[in-house]
Amino acid sequence: MASGIVDLAYVLPSGTARVEDLSRSSGLPADQIQRITVTPEWPVLAPGEQPWDLAIRAARTVLDRTGVAPASIGKVIYAGSGEWEPAFWSPAAKAADALDIRAAHCLEVVNFCNSASPALQLAADETALNRSEYVLVLLGDRLSQLVDHEDPESKALFNFADAAAAVLVGSRRSEFEILHTALRTDASWVDYYSADREDFVTLVRRRGRRSGLRQAYLKNLAELVDVTLGSLGRSRADVARLLINQTDRTMHEELLDDLGIARERSVFNYHRYAHQGPADTFIALADLKAEGRLDPGDLILLCTSGVGFSWGVTALEYRPHSD
């Protein structure tokens, strides 16, 4: 039984980060920071906002729009970095309680900004095997709060922003059939980033100066794209859209060039939102659908990545249904 995305939505926070503020706090020139962020300002959590609350709002939109009853949801998956507040706590269960989902299994998937791919794979397997009628996947992190904006050495992370998304997966009424997911980790990069606890605040730090991460990104994503296409009997020329985490625009462009996929077949949101963590690809997908920029039968690849370092590619086929 085929499984797919029934509907999806995202919510942006109400706060704003600005290059000029980061320049003052870090002592770095504003133009140097904007080469990383691309945009002069981007959405972040305001004081008192929580990513799981944004995810709940996105989920309500999806459930209201589809008319799916909470009792039909058999699993709630919350995916992201694991750095949620409070600690030692389940944002998936919090969301289920707020949404009146009473009989579902709630769990978290922690694979950092790559979390969307394994979460979607788990949801697809769950519904394809008829273990659940629907699975609700929620994504949301507080990435901007994990960066020391006073540390010039952390500048590569200054584009970290915040948002949340909700994705409803099911075997009926889906508009994006989930065709295949491929995942891998190059564990030799495991210690490249880790976090310190400083005065009860978690801050991510780069460890050492090892080179080659860019090449690892390009190699692993390109290979996973080919593995995915090969499993489907398709070619790179068949890809209608390739959507990727918005971490580095030049690397994004280089990957497209290496694959021979025109840049017009991707989405660049750096100038709007900076890097929205695991929600990046779903923000792009939701906008493409809302703007009518997809055609029936389009083959869409969602490419994700996260510290560890892990990569994932999920293939979707757009099959809009008529109401």
Short mmCIF file of N, CA, C and O in Angstrom, two decimals, residues 33 62 68 72 92 117 124 127 153 163-164 199 201 242 252 292 302 314:
data_model
loop_
_atom_site.label_atom_id
_atom_site.label_comp_id
_atom_site.label_asym_id
_atom_site.label_seq_id
_atom_site.Cartn_x
_atom_site.Cartn_y
_atom_site.Cartn_z
N ILE A 33 29.16 38.95 7.77
CA ILE A 33 28.07 38.14 8.31
C ILE A 33 27.00 37.89 7.25
O ILE A 33 26.49 36.78 7.11
N VAL A 62 -3.26 21.93 9.49
CA VAL A 62 -3.35 20.72 8.67
C VAL A 62 -4.61 19.92 9.01
O VAL A 62 -5.34 19.47 8.11
N VAL A 68 -9.19 15.58 9.12
CA VAL A 68 -8.79 14.32 9.75
C VAL A 68 -9.02 14.41 11.25
O VAL A 68 -8.60 15.36 11.90
N SER A 72 -7.92 9.38 14.45
CA SER A 72 -7.39 8.62 13.31
C SER A 72 -5.87 8.61 13.27
O SER A 72 -5.27 7.91 12.45
N ALA A 92 6.51 15.65 21.46
CA ALA A 92 5.49 14.91 20.70
C ALA A 92 4.25 14.69 21.57
O ALA A 92 3.11 14.86 21.12
N SER A 117 14.11 13.52 7.08
CA SER A 117 14.17 12.31 6.26
C SER A 117 13.84 11.04 7.04
O SER A 117 12.96 10.27 6.62
N ALA A 124 6.06 6.86 6.73
CA ALA A 124 5.64 6.14 5.52
C ALA A 124 5.53 4.65 5.79
O ALA A 124 4.57 3.99 5.37
N THR A 127 2.34 3.83 7.97
CA THR A 127 1.05 3.89 7.28
C THR A 127 0.97 2.89 6.13
O THR A 127 -0.10 2.33 5.87
N GLU A 153 34.08 32.91 16.16
CA GLU A 153 34.37 31.57 15.65
C GLU A 153 33.09 30.79 15.33
O GLU A 153 33.15 29.76 14.65
N ALA A 163 11.71 27.95 12.92
CA ALA A 163 10.37 27.79 12.34
C ALA A 163 9.89 26.40 12.73
O ALA A 163 10.63 25.61 13.32
N ALA A 164 8.64 26.10 12.41
CA ALA A 164 8.09 24.77 12.67
C ALA A 164 7.21 24.36 11.51
O ALA A 164 6.64 25.21 10.81
N ASP A 199 26.28 28.24 32.01
CA ASP A 199 25.27 28.95 32.80
C ASP A 199 23.86 28.53 32.40
O ASP A 199 22.98 29.36 32.15
N VAL A 201 22.86 27.37 29.69
CA VAL A 201 22.57 27.65 28.29
C VAL A 201 23.38 26.69 27.42
O VAL A 201 24.57 26.48 27.66
N LEU A 242 14.29 19.75 -6.90
CA LEU A 242 15.21 19.29 -5.87
C LEU A 242 15.24 20.36 -4.78
O LEU A 242 15.66 21.49 -5.03
N HIS A 252 24.73 24.70 -2.33
CA HIS A 252 23.47 24.35 -2.96
C HIS A 252 23.60 24.47 -4.49
O HIS A 252 23.24 23.54 -5.23
N GLY A 292 1.00 27.09 -6.86
CA GLY A 292 0.63 26.41 -8.09
C GLY A 292 1.80 26.16 -9.02
O GLY A 292 1.64 26.14 -10.25
N LEU A 302 13.64 15.62 -1.81
CA LEU A 302 13.93 16.38 -0.60
C LEU A 302 15.29 15.94 -0.08
O LEU A 302 15.47 14.77 0.29
N THR A 314 14.73 11.95 0.03
CA THR A 314 13.40 11.35 -0.08
C THR A 314 12.78 11.75 -1.41
O THR A 314 12.79 12.94 -1.76
#
